[in-house]
PDB file of C-alpha atoms and ligand atoms in Angstrom:
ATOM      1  CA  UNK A   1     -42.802 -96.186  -9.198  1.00  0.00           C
ATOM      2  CA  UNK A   2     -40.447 -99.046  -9.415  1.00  0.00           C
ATOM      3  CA  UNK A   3     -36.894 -99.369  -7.715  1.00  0.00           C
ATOM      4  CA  UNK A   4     -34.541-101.048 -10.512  1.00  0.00           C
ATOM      5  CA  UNK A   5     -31.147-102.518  -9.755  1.00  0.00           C
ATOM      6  CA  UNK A   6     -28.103-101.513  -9.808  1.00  0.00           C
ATOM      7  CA  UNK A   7     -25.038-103.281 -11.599  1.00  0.00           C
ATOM      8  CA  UNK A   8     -21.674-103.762  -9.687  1.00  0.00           C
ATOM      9  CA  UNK A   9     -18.461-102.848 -10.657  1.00  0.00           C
ATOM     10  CA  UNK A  10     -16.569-104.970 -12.809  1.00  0.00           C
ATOM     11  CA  UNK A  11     -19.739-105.315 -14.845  1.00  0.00           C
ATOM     12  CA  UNK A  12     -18.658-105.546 -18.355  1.00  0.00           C
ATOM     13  CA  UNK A  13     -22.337-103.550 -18.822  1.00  0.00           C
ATOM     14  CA  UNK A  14     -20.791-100.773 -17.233  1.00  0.00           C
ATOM     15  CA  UNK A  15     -18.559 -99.744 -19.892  1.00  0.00           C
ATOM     16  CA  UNK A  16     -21.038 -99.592 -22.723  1.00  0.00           C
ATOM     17  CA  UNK A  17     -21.452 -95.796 -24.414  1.00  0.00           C
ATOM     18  CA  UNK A  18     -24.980 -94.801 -24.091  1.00  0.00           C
ATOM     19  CA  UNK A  19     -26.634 -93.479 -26.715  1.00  0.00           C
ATOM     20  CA  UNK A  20     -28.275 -90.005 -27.135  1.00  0.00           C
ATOM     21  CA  UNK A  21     -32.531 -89.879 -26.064  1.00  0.00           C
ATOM     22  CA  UNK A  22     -34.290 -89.122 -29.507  1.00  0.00           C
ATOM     23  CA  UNK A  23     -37.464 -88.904 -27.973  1.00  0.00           C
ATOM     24  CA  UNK A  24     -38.180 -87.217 -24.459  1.00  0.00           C
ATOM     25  CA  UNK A  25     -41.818 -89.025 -24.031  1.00  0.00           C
ATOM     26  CA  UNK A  26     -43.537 -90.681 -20.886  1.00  0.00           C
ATOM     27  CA  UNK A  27     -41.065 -93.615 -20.930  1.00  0.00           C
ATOM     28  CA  UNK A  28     -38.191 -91.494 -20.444  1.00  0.00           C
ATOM     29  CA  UNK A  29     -39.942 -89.604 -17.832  1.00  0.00           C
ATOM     30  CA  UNK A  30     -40.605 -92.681 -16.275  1.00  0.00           C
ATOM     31  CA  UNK A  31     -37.504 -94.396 -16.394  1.00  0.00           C
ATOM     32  CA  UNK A  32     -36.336 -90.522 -14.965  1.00  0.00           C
ATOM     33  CA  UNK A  33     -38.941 -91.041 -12.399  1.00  0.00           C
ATOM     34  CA  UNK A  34     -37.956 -95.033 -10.507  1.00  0.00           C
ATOM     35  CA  UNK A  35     -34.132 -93.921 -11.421  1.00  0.00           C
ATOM     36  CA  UNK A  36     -34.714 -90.884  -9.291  1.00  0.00           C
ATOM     37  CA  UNK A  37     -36.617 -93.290  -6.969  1.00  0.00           C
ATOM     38  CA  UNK A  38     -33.869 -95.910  -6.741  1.00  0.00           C
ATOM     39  CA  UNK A  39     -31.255 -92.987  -6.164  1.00  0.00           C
ATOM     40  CA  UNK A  40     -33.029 -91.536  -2.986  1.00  0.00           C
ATOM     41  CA  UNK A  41     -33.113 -95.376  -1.849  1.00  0.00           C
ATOM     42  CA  UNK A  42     -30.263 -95.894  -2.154  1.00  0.00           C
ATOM     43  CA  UNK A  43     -29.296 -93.643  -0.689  1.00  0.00           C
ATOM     44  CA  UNK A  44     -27.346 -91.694  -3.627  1.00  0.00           C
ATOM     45  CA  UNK A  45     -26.438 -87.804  -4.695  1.00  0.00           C
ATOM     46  CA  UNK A  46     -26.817 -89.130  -8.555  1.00  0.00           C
ATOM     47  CA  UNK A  47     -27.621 -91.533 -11.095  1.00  0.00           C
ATOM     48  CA  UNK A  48     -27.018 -92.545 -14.308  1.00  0.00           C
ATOM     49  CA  UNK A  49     -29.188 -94.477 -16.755  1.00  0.00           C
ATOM     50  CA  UNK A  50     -25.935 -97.106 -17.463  1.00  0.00           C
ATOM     51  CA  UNK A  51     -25.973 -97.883 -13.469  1.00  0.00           C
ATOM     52  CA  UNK A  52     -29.696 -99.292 -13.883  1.00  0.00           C
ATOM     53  CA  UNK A  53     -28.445-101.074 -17.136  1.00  0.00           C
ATOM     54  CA  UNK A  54     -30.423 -98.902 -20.094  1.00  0.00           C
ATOM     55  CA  UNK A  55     -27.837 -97.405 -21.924  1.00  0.00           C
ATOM     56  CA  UNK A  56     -29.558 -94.364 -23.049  1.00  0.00           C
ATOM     57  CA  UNK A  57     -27.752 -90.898 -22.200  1.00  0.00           C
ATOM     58  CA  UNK A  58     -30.016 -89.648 -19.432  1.00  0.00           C
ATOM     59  CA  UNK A  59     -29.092 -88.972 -15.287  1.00  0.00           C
ATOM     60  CA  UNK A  60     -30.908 -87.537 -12.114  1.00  0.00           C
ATOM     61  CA  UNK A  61     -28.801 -85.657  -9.629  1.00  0.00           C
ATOM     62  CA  UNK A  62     -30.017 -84.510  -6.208  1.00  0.00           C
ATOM     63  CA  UNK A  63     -26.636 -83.070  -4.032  1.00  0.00           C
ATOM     64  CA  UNK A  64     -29.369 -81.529  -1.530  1.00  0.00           C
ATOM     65  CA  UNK A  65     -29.673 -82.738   2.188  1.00  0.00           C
ATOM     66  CA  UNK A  66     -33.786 -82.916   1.717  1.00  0.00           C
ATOM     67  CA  UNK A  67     -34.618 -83.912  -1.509  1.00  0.00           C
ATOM     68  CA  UNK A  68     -35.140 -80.614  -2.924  1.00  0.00           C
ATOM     69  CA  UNK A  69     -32.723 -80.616  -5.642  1.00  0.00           C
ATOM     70  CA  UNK A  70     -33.360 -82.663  -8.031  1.00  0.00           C
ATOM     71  CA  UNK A  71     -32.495 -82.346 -11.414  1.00  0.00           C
ATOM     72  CA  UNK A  72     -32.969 -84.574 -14.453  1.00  0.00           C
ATOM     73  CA  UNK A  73     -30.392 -84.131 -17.185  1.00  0.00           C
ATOM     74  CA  UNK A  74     -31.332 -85.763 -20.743  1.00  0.00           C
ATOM     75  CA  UNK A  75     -28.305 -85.820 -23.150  1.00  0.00           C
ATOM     76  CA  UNK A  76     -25.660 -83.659 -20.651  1.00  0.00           C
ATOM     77  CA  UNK A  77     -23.204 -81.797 -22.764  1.00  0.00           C
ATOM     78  CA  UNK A  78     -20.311 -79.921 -20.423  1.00  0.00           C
ATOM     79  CA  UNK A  79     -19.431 -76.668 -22.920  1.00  0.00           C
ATOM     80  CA  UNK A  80     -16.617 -75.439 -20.257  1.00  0.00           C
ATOM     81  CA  UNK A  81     -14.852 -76.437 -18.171  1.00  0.00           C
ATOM     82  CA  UNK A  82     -12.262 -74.214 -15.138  1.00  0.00           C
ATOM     83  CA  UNK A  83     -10.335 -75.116 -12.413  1.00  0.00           C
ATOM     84  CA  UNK A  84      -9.674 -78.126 -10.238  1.00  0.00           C
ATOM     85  CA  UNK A  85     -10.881 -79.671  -7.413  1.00  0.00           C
ATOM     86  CA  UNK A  86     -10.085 -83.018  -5.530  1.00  0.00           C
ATOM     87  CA  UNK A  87     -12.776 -85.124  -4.129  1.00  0.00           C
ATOM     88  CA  UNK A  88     -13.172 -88.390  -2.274  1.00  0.00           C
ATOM     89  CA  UNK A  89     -15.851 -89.958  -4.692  1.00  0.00           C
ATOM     90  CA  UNK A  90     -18.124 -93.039  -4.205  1.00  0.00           C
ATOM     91  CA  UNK A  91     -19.663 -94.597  -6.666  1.00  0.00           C
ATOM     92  CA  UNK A  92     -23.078 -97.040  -6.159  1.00  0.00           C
ATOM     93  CA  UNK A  93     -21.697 -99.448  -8.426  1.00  0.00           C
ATOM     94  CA  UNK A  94     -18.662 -99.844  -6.918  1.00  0.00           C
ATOM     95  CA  UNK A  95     -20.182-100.201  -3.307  1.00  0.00           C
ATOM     96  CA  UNK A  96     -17.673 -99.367  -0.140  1.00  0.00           C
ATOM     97  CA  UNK A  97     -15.095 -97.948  -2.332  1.00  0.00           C
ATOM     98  CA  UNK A  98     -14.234 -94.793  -1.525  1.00  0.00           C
ATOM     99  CA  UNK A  99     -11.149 -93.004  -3.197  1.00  0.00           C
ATOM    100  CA  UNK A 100     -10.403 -89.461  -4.397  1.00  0.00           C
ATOM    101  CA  UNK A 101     -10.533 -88.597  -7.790  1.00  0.00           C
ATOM    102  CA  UNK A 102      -9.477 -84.593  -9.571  1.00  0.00           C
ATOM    103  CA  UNK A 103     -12.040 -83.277 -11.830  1.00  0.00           C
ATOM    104  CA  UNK A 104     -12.816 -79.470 -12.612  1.00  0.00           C
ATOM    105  CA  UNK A 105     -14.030 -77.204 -10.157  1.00  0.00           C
ATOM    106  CA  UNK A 106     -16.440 -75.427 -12.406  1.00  0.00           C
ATOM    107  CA  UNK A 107     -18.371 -76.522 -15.526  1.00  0.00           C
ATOM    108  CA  UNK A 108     -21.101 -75.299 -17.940  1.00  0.00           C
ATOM    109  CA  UNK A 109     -23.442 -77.986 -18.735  1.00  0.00           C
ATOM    110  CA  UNK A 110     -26.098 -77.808 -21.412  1.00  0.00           C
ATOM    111  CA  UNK A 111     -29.010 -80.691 -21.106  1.00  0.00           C
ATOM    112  CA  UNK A 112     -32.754 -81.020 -22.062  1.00  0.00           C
ATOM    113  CA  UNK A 113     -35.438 -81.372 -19.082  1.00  0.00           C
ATOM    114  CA  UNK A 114     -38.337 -83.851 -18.893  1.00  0.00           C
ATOM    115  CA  UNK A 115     -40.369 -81.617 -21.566  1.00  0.00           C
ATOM    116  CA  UNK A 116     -37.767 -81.926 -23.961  1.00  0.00           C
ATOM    117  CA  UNK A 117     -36.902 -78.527 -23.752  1.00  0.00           C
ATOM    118  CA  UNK A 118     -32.709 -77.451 -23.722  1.00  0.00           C
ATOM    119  CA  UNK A 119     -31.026 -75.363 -20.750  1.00  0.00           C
ATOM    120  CA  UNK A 120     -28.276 -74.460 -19.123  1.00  0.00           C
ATOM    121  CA  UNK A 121     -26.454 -74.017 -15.942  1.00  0.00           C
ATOM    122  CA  UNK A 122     -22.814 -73.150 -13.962  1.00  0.00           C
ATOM    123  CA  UNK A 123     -21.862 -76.185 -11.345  1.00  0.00           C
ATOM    124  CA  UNK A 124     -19.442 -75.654  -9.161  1.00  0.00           C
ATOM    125  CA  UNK A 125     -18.299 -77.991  -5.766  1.00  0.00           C
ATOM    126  CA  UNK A 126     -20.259 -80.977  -5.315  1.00  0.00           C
ATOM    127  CA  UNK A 127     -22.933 -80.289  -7.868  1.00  0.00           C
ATOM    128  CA  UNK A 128     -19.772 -80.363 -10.630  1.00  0.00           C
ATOM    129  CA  UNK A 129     -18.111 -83.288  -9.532  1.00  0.00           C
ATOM    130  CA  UNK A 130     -21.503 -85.313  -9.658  1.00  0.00           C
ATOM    131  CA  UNK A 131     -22.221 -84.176 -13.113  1.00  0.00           C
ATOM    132  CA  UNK A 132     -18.967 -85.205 -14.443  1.00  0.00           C
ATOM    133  CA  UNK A 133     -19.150 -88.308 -12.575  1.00  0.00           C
ATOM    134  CA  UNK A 134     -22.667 -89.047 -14.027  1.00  0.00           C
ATOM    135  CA  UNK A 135     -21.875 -88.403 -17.786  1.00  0.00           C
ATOM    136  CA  UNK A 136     -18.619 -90.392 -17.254  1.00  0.00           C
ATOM    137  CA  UNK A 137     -20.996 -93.636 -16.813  1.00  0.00           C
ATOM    138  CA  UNK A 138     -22.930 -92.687 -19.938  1.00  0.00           C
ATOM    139  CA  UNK A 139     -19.289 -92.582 -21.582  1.00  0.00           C
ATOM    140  CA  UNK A 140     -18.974 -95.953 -20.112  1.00  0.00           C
ATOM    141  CA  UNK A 141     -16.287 -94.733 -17.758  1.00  0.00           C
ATOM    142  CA  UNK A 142     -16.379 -95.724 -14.086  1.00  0.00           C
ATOM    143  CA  UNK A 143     -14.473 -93.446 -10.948  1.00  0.00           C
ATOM    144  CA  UNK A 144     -12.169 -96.369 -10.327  1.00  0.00           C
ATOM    145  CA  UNK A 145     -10.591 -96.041 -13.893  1.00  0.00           C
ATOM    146  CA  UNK A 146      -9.118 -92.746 -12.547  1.00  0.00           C
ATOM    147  CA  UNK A 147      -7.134 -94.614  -9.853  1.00  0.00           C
ATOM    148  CA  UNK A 148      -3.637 -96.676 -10.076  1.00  0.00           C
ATOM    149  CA  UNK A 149      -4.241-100.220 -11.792  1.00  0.00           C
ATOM    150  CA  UNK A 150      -2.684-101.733  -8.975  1.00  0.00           C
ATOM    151  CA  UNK A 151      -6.033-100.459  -6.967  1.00  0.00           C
ATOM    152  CA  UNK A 152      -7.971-101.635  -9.819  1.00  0.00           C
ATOM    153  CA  UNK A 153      -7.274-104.333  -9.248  1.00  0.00           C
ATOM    154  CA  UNK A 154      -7.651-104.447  -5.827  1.00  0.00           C
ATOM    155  CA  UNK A 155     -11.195-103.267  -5.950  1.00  0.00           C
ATOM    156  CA  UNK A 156     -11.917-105.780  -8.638  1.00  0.00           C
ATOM    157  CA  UNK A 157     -10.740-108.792  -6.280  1.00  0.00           C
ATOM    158  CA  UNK A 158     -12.996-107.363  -3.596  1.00  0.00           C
ATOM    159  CA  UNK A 159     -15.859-106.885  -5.077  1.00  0.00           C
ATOM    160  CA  UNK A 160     -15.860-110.228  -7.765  1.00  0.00           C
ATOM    161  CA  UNK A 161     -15.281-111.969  -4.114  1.00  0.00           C
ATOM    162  CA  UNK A 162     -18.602-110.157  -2.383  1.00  0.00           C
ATOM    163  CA  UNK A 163     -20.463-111.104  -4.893  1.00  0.00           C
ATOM    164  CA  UNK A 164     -20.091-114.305  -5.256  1.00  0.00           C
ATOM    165  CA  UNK A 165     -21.155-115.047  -1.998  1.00  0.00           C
ATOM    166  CA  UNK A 166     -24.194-112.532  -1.826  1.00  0.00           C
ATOM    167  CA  UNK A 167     -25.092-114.133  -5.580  1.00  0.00           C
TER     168      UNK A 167
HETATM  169  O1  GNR B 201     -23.888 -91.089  -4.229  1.00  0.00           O
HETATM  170  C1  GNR B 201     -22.847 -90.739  -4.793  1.00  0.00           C
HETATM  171  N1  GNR B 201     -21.965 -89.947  -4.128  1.00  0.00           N
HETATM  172  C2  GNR B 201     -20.878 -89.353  -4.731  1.00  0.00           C
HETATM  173  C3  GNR B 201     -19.919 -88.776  -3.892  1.00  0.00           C
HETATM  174  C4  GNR B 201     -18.817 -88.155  -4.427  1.00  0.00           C
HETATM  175  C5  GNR B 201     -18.671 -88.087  -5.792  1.00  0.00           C
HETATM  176  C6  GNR B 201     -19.606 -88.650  -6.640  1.00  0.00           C
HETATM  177  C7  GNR B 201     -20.707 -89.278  -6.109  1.00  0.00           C
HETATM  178  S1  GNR B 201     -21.898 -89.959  -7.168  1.00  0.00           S
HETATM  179  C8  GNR B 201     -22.559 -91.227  -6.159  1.00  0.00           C
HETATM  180  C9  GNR B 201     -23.759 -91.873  -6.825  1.00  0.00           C
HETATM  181  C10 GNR B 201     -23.325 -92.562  -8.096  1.00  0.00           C
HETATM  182  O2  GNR B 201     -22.706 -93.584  -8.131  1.00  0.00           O
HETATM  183  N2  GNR B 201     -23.624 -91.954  -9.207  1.00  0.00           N
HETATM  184  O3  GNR B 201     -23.219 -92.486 -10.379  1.00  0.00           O
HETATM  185 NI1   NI B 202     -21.446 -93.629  -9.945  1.00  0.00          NI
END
């Protein structure tokens, strides 16, 4: 069990495409295992592999209040999508922002588990949002891109500022 860490927005490393798993074998199920770790810690409702900087196309999602839920998603496809739905997102690379972002209310998502095996599921509400927010890091996309550039760059300023004083 390790905790890894997390990169901050405006990372460059955030915007890299990760690439499909090949391979689901004990060192995906362990980087599955200290990502869900460092989630929990966190404390987060989803992760995805680009956040801990290992740009492979794997996340772990847990939108349960007790740690019940959680589900590890190796190379998430959404097949449909329906609907709309509008909601303040936060993102743990892009720490205190919060800002609300419209996605679709209901997807379809096909994804392999930790045996390698393929399966699917309907999302709706929270569950959906996270999903979409999750495979938008493996696209290299973080929430803040969805927002005016003027806030942007506001949330750049910020958070370039924090951390050069916490560095
Ligand atoms: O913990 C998280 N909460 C959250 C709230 C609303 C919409 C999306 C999220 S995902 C976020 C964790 C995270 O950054 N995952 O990439
Ligand atoms: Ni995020």
């Amino acid at each position: 069990m390790a905790l890894l860490p997390i990169l901050h927005y405006p990372d460059p490393r955030l915007h890299t495409r990760a690439s499909p798993v090949t391979v689901v074998d004990d060192r995906i199920r362990q980087l599955a295992e200290d990502m869900a770790e460092t989630m929990y810690a966190a404390p987060g409702v989803g992760l995805a592999a680009t956040q801990v900087n290992v740009h492979e196309r794997l996340v772990v999602i847990d939108v349960s209040e007790d740690k019940s839920g959680l589900m590890v998603l190796i190379n998430p496809e959404i097949l449909a999508r329906d609907g709309e739905q509008t909601c303040e997102e936060g993102c743990l690379s892009v720490p205190g922002i919060y800002d609300v972002v419209t996605r679709a209310e209901r997807v379809r998502v096909r994804a392999l588990n930790t045996r390698g095996e393929a399966f699917e599921f309907d999302a709706d509400g929270l569950l959906a949002v996270c999903v979409q927010h999750e495979i938008d890091h493996l696209d290299g996309k973080v929430f803040v891109e969805y927002l005016s550039q003027l806030k942007q760059n506001r949330i750049k300023t910020k958070l370039a500022k924090k951390a050069r004083i916490t560095a």
